[in-house]
Each structure stands twice: as C-alpha cells, then as structure tokens.
CSV table of C-alpha atoms and ligand atoms in Angstrom, one decimal:
chain,number,residue,atom,x,y,z
A,1,MET,CA,-14.1,16.1,-7.8
A,2,LYS,CA,-13.0,13.1,-5.8
A,3,HIS,CA,-9.5,11.7,-5.3
A,4,LEU,CA,-7.7,9.0,-3.3
A,5,ILE,CA,-4.8,10.8,-1.8
A,6,SER,CA,-4.5,9.8,1.9
A,7,ILE,CA,-5.9,6.8,3.8
A,8,SER,CA,-7.0,9.4,6.5
A,9,ASN,CA,-9.7,10.5,4.2
A,10,ILE,CA,-11.5,7.2,4.3
A,11,SER,CA,-13.9,5.9,7.0
A,12,ARG,CA,-14.3,2.4,8.2
A,13,GLN,CA,-17.7,2.2,6.6
A,14,GLU,CA,-16.2,3.3,3.3
A,15,ILE,CA,-13.5,0.6,3.5
A,16,GLU,CA,-16.1,-2.0,4.1
A,17,GLU,CA,-18.3,-0.8,1.2
A,18,LEU,CA,-15.1,-0.9,-1.0
A,19,PHE,CA,-14.6,-4.6,0.0
A,20,GLN,CA,-18.1,-5.3,-1.1
A,21,VAL,CA,-17.4,-3.7,-4.5
A,22,ALA,CA,-14.2,-5.7,-4.8
A,23,GLU,CA,-16.0,-8.9,-4.2
A,24,GLY,CA,-19.0,-8.0,-6.4
A,25,VAL,CA,-19.8,-7.7,-10.0
A,26,HIS,CA,-17.8,-5.1,-11.7
A,27,GLN,CA,-19.3,-2.5,-14.0
A,28,SER,CA,-17.9,-1.9,-17.5
A,29,LEU,CA,-16.0,1.3,-18.0
A,30,SER,CA,-15.3,0.7,-21.6
A,31,ASN,CA,-15.2,4.4,-22.8
A,32,LYS,CA,-12.8,5.5,-20.1
A,33,VAL,CA,-8.9,5.9,-20.1
A,34,LEU,CA,-6.5,5.4,-17.2
A,35,CYS,CA,-3.2,7.1,-17.2
A,36,SER,CA,-0.3,5.7,-15.3
A,37,LEU,CA,2.3,8.3,-14.3
A,38,TYR,CA,5.2,6.6,-12.4
A,39,PHE,CA,8.2,8.9,-11.3
A,40,GLU,CA,9.5,5.9,-9.3
A,41,PRO,CA,9.9,2.2,-10.2
A,42,SER,CA,6.9,-0.1,-9.7
A,43,THR,CA,6.0,-3.7,-10.6
A,44,ARG,CA,2.8,-4.6,-8.7
A,45,THR,CA,1.2,-1.3,-8.3
A,46,ARG,CA,1.4,-0.2,-11.9
A,47,LEU,CA,0.7,-3.6,-13.5
A,48,SER,CA,-2.1,-4.4,-11.2
A,49,PHE,CA,-3.8,-1.0,-11.7
A,50,GLU,CA,-3.4,-1.4,-15.5
A,51,ALA,CA,-4.7,-5.0,-15.3
A,52,ALA,CA,-7.6,-3.8,-13.2
A,53,ALA,CA,-8.4,-1.1,-15.8
A,54,LEU,CA,-8.2,-3.5,-18.7
A,55,LYS,CA,-10.5,-5.9,-16.9
A,56,LEU,CA,-12.9,-3.1,-16.5
A,57,GLY,CA,-12.8,-2.7,-20.2
A,58,MET,CA,-10.8,0.6,-20.0
A,59,ASN,CA,-7.9,1.8,-22.1
A,60,VAL,CA,-4.6,2.4,-20.6
A,61,LEU,CA,-1.8,4.9,-21.4
A,62,GLY,CA,1.1,6.4,-19.5
A,63,THR,CA,4.7,6.4,-18.7
A,64,GLU,CA,6.6,4.1,-16.3
A,65,ASN,CA,9.8,6.2,-16.0
A,66,ALA,CA,8.3,9.6,-16.0
A,67,ILE,CA,11.4,11.3,-14.6
A,68,LEU,CA,13.2,10.5,-17.9
A,69,ASN,CA,10.3,9.8,-20.3
A,70,SER,CA,7.9,12.6,-19.6
A,71,SER,CA,8.5,16.4,-20.0
A,72,SER,CA,9.6,16.4,-16.4
A,73,ALA,CA,13.0,15.7,-18.0
A,74,LYS,CA,12.6,19.2,-19.6
A,75,GLY,CA,11.7,20.8,-16.3
A,76,GLU,CA,8.0,20.6,-16.5
A,77,SER,CA,6.2,21.0,-13.2
A,78,ILE,CA,3.9,18.2,-11.9
A,79,GLU,CA,1.0,20.7,-12.1
A,80,ASP,CA,1.4,21.4,-15.8
A,81,THR,CA,1.8,17.6,-16.6
A,82,ILE,CA,-1.4,16.8,-14.6
A,83,LYS,CA,-3.4,19.7,-16.3
A,84,VAL,CA,-2.5,18.4,-19.7
A,85,ILE,CA,-3.3,14.7,-19.0
A,86,GLY,CA,-6.7,15.8,-17.6
A,87,SER,CA,-7.8,16.3,-21.3
A,88,TYR,CA,-6.4,12.9,-22.4
A,89,ALA,CA,-7.6,10.6,-19.6
A,90,ASP,CA,-10.3,10.0,-17.0
A,91,ILE,CA,-8.1,9.1,-14.0
A,92,ILE,CA,-4.5,9.5,-13.1
A,93,ILE,CA,-2.5,6.9,-11.0
A,94,LEU,CA,0.5,8.8,-9.6
A,95,ARG,CA,3.7,7.6,-8.0
A,96,HIS,CA,6.3,10.1,-7.2
A,97,PRO,CA,9.3,10.5,-4.8
A,98,ASP,CA,7.9,13.7,-3.2
A,99,ASN,CA,5.6,13.5,-0.2
A,100,ASP,CA,3.2,16.2,-1.4
A,101,ALA,CA,3.1,15.2,-5.1
A,102,ALA,CA,-0.3,13.5,-4.9
A,103,ILE,CA,-1.9,16.5,-3.0
A,104,ARG,CA,-0.3,19.0,-5.4
A,105,ALA,CA,-1.7,17.1,-8.3
A,106,ALA,CA,-5.2,16.7,-6.8
A,107,THR,CA,-5.3,20.5,-6.0
A,108,ILE,CA,-5.2,21.3,-9.7
A,109,SER,CA,-6.6,18.2,-11.5
A,110,ASN,CA,-10.0,18.1,-13.1
A,111,ILE,CA,-9.9,14.3,-13.0
A,112,PRO,CA,-9.4,11.9,-10.1
A,113,ILE,CA,-5.9,11.4,-8.8
A,114,VAL,CA,-4.9,8.2,-7.1
A,115,ASN,CA,-1.9,8.2,-4.9
A,116,ALA,CA,0.1,5.1,-5.9
A,117,GLY,CA,2.9,5.8,-3.3
A,118,CYS,CA,4.3,9.3,-3.0
A,119,GLY,CA,7.5,9.8,-0.9
A,120,SER,CA,7.6,8.0,2.4
A,121,ASN,CA,4.2,9.2,3.8
A,122,GLU,CA,1.4,7.4,2.2
A,123,HIS,CA,0.4,4.4,0.0
A,124,PRO,CA,-3.3,4.2,0.6
A,125,THR,CA,-4.2,1.7,-2.1
A,126,GLN,CA,-1.6,-0.8,-0.7
A,127,THR,CA,-3.3,-0.2,2.7
A,128,LEU,CA,-6.8,-1.2,1.3
A,129,ILE,CA,-5.2,-4.4,-0.2
A,130,ASP,CA,-3.5,-5.1,3.2
A,131,LEU,CA,-6.7,-4.7,5.1
A,132,PHE,CA,-8.7,-6.8,2.6
A,133,THR,CA,-6.1,-9.6,2.9
A,134,ILE,CA,-6.2,-9.5,6.7
A,135,LYS,CA,-10.1,-9.6,6.5
A,136,LYS,CA,-10.0,-12.6,4.1
A,137,ARG,CA,-7.4,-14.6,5.9
A,138,LEU,CA,-8.4,-13.9,9.6
A,139,GLY,CA,-12.1,-13.0,9.1
A,140,LYS,CA,-11.8,-9.8,11.0
A,141,LEU,CA,-10.2,-6.4,11.4
A,142,ASP,CA,-11.0,-5.8,15.1
A,143,ASN,CA,-9.2,-7.4,18.0
A,144,LEU,CA,-5.9,-7.8,16.4
A,145,THR,CA,-2.3,-7.5,17.4
A,146,VAL,CA,-0.1,-6.3,14.5
A,147,GLY,CA,3.6,-6.1,14.5
A,148,PHE,CA,5.4,-3.9,11.9
A,149,VAL,CA,9.1,-4.9,11.4
A,150,GLY,CA,11.9,-3.3,9.4
A,151,ASP,CA,12.1,0.2,8.0
A,152,ILE,CA,9.6,2.0,10.3
A,153,LYS,CA,11.1,5.4,9.3
A,154,ASN,CA,10.7,5.3,5.5
A,155,SER,CA,8.2,2.6,4.8
A,156,ARG,CA,5.0,4.4,3.4
A,157,THR,CA,3.1,1.1,3.5
A,158,ILE,CA,3.7,0.9,7.2
A,159,HIS,CA,2.8,4.5,7.7
A,160,SER,CA,-0.4,4.2,5.9
A,161,LEU,CA,-1.6,0.9,7.3
A,162,GLY,CA,-0.6,2.1,10.8
A,163,LYS,CA,-3.1,5.0,10.4
A,164,ALA,CA,-5.9,2.8,8.9
A,165,LEU,CA,-5.7,0.3,11.8
A,166,LYS,CA,-6.7,3.0,14.2
A,167,LEU,CA,-10.2,2.8,12.6
A,168,PHE,CA,-10.9,-0.6,14.0
A,169,SER,CA,-11.6,-1.7,17.6
A,170,ASN,CA,-9.1,-3.2,20.0
A,171,VAL,CA,-6.1,-3.2,17.5
A,172,LYS,CA,-2.8,-3.2,19.2
A,173,ILE,CA,0.1,-2.1,17.0
A,174,LEU,CA,3.7,-2.8,17.8
A,175,TYR,CA,6.7,-1.5,15.9
A,176,PHE,CA,10.1,-3.3,15.6
A,177,ALA,CA,12.6,-1.1,13.9
A,178,ASN,CA,15.9,-2.1,12.3
A,179,HIS,CA,18.9,-0.2,13.8
A,180,GLY,CA,18.6,3.6,13.1
A,181,LEU,CA,15.3,3.1,11.1
A,182,ASP,CA,12.9,4.1,13.9
A,183,GLU,CA,10.4,6.8,13.9
A,184,PRO,CA,10.8,9.0,16.9
A,185,SER,CA,7.2,10.1,17.1
A,186,LEU,CA,6.0,6.6,17.9
A,187,GLY,CA,7.3,6.6,21.5
A,188,ASP,CA,7.5,3.4,23.5
A,189,ILE,CA,5.3,1.2,21.2
A,190,GLN,CA,8.4,1.1,19.2
A,191,LYS,CA,11.2,-1.4,20.0
A,192,ASN,CA,14.2,-2.7,18.3
A,193,ALA,CA,13.9,-5.5,15.7
A,194,GLU,CA,15.7,-7.9,18.0
A,195,ASP,CA,12.9,-7.5,20.6
A,196,LEU,CA,10.4,-9.2,18.0
A,197,GLU,CA,11.5,-12.5,19.5
A,198,SER,CA,9.8,-12.0,22.8
A,199,SER,CA,6.5,-10.7,21.2
A,200,ILE,CA,6.2,-13.0,18.2
A,201,GLY,CA,3.7,-15.4,19.9
A,202,GLU,CA,1.3,-12.5,20.5
A,203,LEU,CA,1.0,-11.4,16.9
A,204,ASP,CA,-2.0,-12.0,14.6
A,205,VAL,CA,-0.3,-10.2,11.8
A,206,LEU,CA,3.5,-9.9,11.1
A,207,TYR,CA,4.1,-7.1,8.5
A,208,LEU,CA,7.6,-7.0,7.2
A,209,THR,CA,9.2,-4.4,4.9
A,210,ARG,CA,12.5,-4.1,3.1
A,211,GLU,CA,14.9,-1.2,3.9
A,212,GLN,CA,14.0,1.7,1.5
A,213,LYS,CA,17.6,2.1,0.3
A,214,GLU,CA,16.6,4.6,-2.4
A,215,LYS,CA,15.3,6.8,0.5
A,216,GLY,CA,18.6,6.6,2.3
A,217,SER,CA,17.6,3.6,4.6
A,218,SER,CA,20.4,1.2,4.9
A,219,THR,CA,21.8,-0.8,7.8
A,220,ASN,CA,24.4,-3.5,7.9
A,221,SER,CA,22.1,-5.7,10.1
A,222,PRO,CA,18.6,-5.8,8.6
A,223,PHE,CA,16.2,-8.0,10.5
A,224,VAL,CA,15.8,-11.5,8.8
A,225,LEU,CA,12.8,-13.7,9.6
A,226,SER,CA,14.1,-17.2,10.4
A,227,GLU,CA,11.9,-20.3,9.9
A,228,GLU,CA,12.2,-21.0,13.6
A,229,LEU,CA,10.8,-17.6,14.6
A,230,ALA,CA,8.0,-17.8,11.9
A,231,ASN,CA,7.0,-21.2,13.4
A,232,ARG,CA,6.7,-19.7,16.9
A,233,MET,CA,3.8,-17.6,15.6
A,234,LYS,CA,0.2,-18.5,16.4
A,235,PRO,CA,-1.1,-21.2,14.0
A,236,ASN,CA,-3.8,-18.9,12.7
A,237,SER,CA,-1.6,-15.8,12.3
A,238,ILE,CA,-0.4,-14.4,9.0
A,239,ILE,CA,2.8,-12.9,7.5
A,240,LEU,CA,2.4,-10.0,5.2
A,241,HIS,CA,4.9,-8.0,3.0
A,242,PRO,CA,3.9,-5.4,0.4
A,243,LEU,CA,6.9,-6.8,-1.8
A,244,PRO,CA,9.4,-6.3,-3.2
A,245,ARG,CA,11.4,-8.3,-0.6
A,246,ASN,CA,15.0,-8.3,0.1
A,247,GLU,CA,16.9,-10.4,2.7
A,248,GLU,CA,14.3,-9.8,5.5
A,249,LEU,CA,11.9,-12.5,4.1
A,250,PRO,CA,13.8,-15.6,2.8
A,251,ALA,CA,12.0,-17.7,0.1
A,252,ILE,CA,12.0,-20.7,2.5
A,253,ILE,CA,9.1,-18.9,4.4
A,254,ASP,CA,6.8,-19.1,1.3
A,255,THR,CA,5.7,-22.6,2.2
A,256,ASN,CA,4.9,-21.6,5.8
A,257,PRO,CA,1.0,-21.7,6.0
A,258,ARG,CA,1.1,-18.2,7.6
A,259,ALA,CA,2.7,-16.7,4.4
A,260,ALA,CA,0.0,-14.5,2.9
A,261,TYR,CA,2.2,-12.0,0.9
A,262,PHE,CA,1.4,-13.5,-2.6
A,263,ASP,CA,-2.4,-13.4,-1.7
A,264,GLN,CA,-1.8,-9.7,-1.0
A,265,ALA,CA,-0.3,-9.2,-4.4
A,266,ASN,CA,-3.2,-11.2,-6.0
A,267,ASN,CA,-5.8,-9.2,-4.1
A,268,ALA,CA,-4.5,-6.0,-5.7
A,269,ILE,CA,-6.5,-6.6,-8.8
A,270,SER,CA,-10.0,-6.7,-7.2
A,271,ILE,CA,-9.3,-3.9,-4.7
A,272,ARG,CA,-7.9,-1.6,-7.5
A,273,MET,CA,-10.8,-2.4,-9.8
A,274,ALA,CA,-13.0,-1.3,-6.9
A,275,ILE,CA,-11.1,1.9,-6.3
A,276,ILE,CA,-11.4,2.8,-10.0
A,277,GLN,CA,-15.1,2.1,-10.0
A,278,LYS,CA,-15.6,4.2,-6.9
A,279,LEU,CA,-13.8,7.1,-8.4
A,280,LEU,CA,-15.4,6.9,-11.9
A,281,VAL,CA,-18.9,5.8,-11.3
A,282,LYS,CA,-20.7,8.9,-10.1
A,283,SER,CA,-23.4,7.0,-8.2
A,284,VAL,CA,-20.9,5.5,-5.8
A,285,GLU,CA,-19.5,7.8,-3.1
A,286,LEU,CA,-16.3,6.8,-1.4
A,287,VAL,CA,-13.3,9.1,-1.4
A,288,LYS,CA,-13.3,12.7,-0.6
B,1,LIG,C1,5.9,-0.7,-1.8
B,1,LIG,C2,6.2,0.7,-2.1
B,1,LIG,O1,6.3,1.1,-3.4
B,1,LIG,O2,6.1,1.5,-1.2
B,1,LIG,N1,5.7,-1.6,-2.9
B,1,LIG,C3,4.4,-1.7,-3.3
B,1,LIG,O3,3.8,-0.8,-3.8
B,1,LIG,N2,3.9,-3.0,-3.1
B,1,LIG,C4,6.9,-1.2,-0.9
B,1,LIG,C5,8.4,-1.1,-1.2
B,1,LIG,O4,8.8,-0.6,-2.3
B,1,LIG,O5,9.2,-1.5,-0.3
C-alpha cells in the first residue's frame, strides 16, 4: 500500500515525474471514491482536492469539520475512523491538528492516505504545488535563493518546502522569523524578519506565511511586505504564499508582476489530480 505522508519519502525524479503527470492527459477514475476528512479548517486544500477528484470523474464524500461532525466527537480514535472509511472509499485526504495523525492513519489503513496538513510538521501536497509553481514561473528548481519569512516555528508549509528544496542543486535557503517565531534548530541561516531588507535583492523566491495563531503563534509585530520592498526584488523573482494571508501580504502587492500566489492556488488542481492518479493507478509508482 502506498501513501503520501511526508515530503521526505519522495525523490527528485518522482517529483519531476509527477509534474509530467500534472501537465499530461488525465486518466478517468470514474469508479473511485475520494473521502475528505478535515479535523482543521481548509479552503484551498479541501476544495482543490475535491475539484481534482471530480475532474477525474471520481465521487467525493467526507466531512469538513470532523472534530464536531464525525464520531471523533464521541471519542472515536483516528484509527477506528480510518479503518471504517477504508471500506467506503478508495483514498482518504486527511488534515488533522496532530503531527503524527497521517502516519498513524497510514499504519492501519488499507487504502492510500494523503497528508493534507497535519500539525505543524508537514504539508507535502502544498510543497509539490509550490515547487511546480517555481518551476513554471522561473523555469528551474536548481540554482535558487529562497527566503522564508514569518512563522518559521509553526508553518508546516515552510517545514515541508524547506526539506524538499534540499533535493535540488545549489539552492540557498534563508529564514527570516517574526519575533519569537524562530526555529532554534536552524542555526545561523535564520535571521530576524527585519533583516530581510538587506537580503531582498538576492532572492529568487520570497515565501511568506501568516502567523499560525491557532497553534499559539502570535506577535504584536508581524512582518508586513511593503510595495517598496517588493519592488527591490529582482525583476524575474517571485513572491509565494500558501494562503490564507493576513496582514503580512497586503492586497496592493497583487498587481506586482512578481506575485505568484494565485498561480500557486490555481496549480493545486493539476498537481492534486496527478497525486490522486499516482496513488490510485497501480501501474504508476511514486510514493512509498
Ligand atoms: C496552509 C496550511 O493549512 O498549512 N494553507 C494551505 O493549505 N494552503 C497555510 C496556512 O494555513 O497558513
């Protein structure tokens, strides 16, 4: 059985193959059922996975507020819930506040589990969308300087993309943390968000995130990208954000030619169609 739990389980070659599937002709999966199981709020992840499934001809069922609307509210374990859904659906897309929920689910599941963001550790499908967007906009994934800004401590999209970028050559990663939201294990590649000003001209990709307030991240002084700072970026650089955004990314930046975050949201459909196909079509190997 194959699952998509961590970006660490995917090779560079598998990522490149997935991009080919995303850009190719999609296979019909009309007899298959996708189950959405969301224990945390979601807009893009849930709706784009469901749209991807519908475009593949699949049927979709699930619950968007599983903490209240599934038997979790009656004390059922994630393991029992997953075991039961295994006889109703062909693939489960799981979002959960616990870091280990996807791996626990995969351990007992007889159908593929996709980690749609669990805790603050991992969000591998967002990472594949981020990489695809960089590749489409900049034409490469090697020889890049990437700056992550904001909630370095709790942003799962930063954690997963930071791991994935290590698969590519000559990628320099810089972290700029909001006050108190740094990740001690990163050492001296991590700076304060105010230091972004002196490095902004080096970046090919500026990756912003909101403070994850629901995970206890909240400062009185979040970094806010000004128009002036955005315009000091290289002309052929891009600004990414997994969305939803808060104050860190004012709407005025949307007309900047470097803004690529709505492309990112649009790319979700083809990448998630490719992920579903890779997991459900037996002839295609991708994810261990
Ligand atoms: C992210 C998430 O849920 O981690 N959203 C998303 O999936 N695009 C980012 C966030 O919530 O800040």
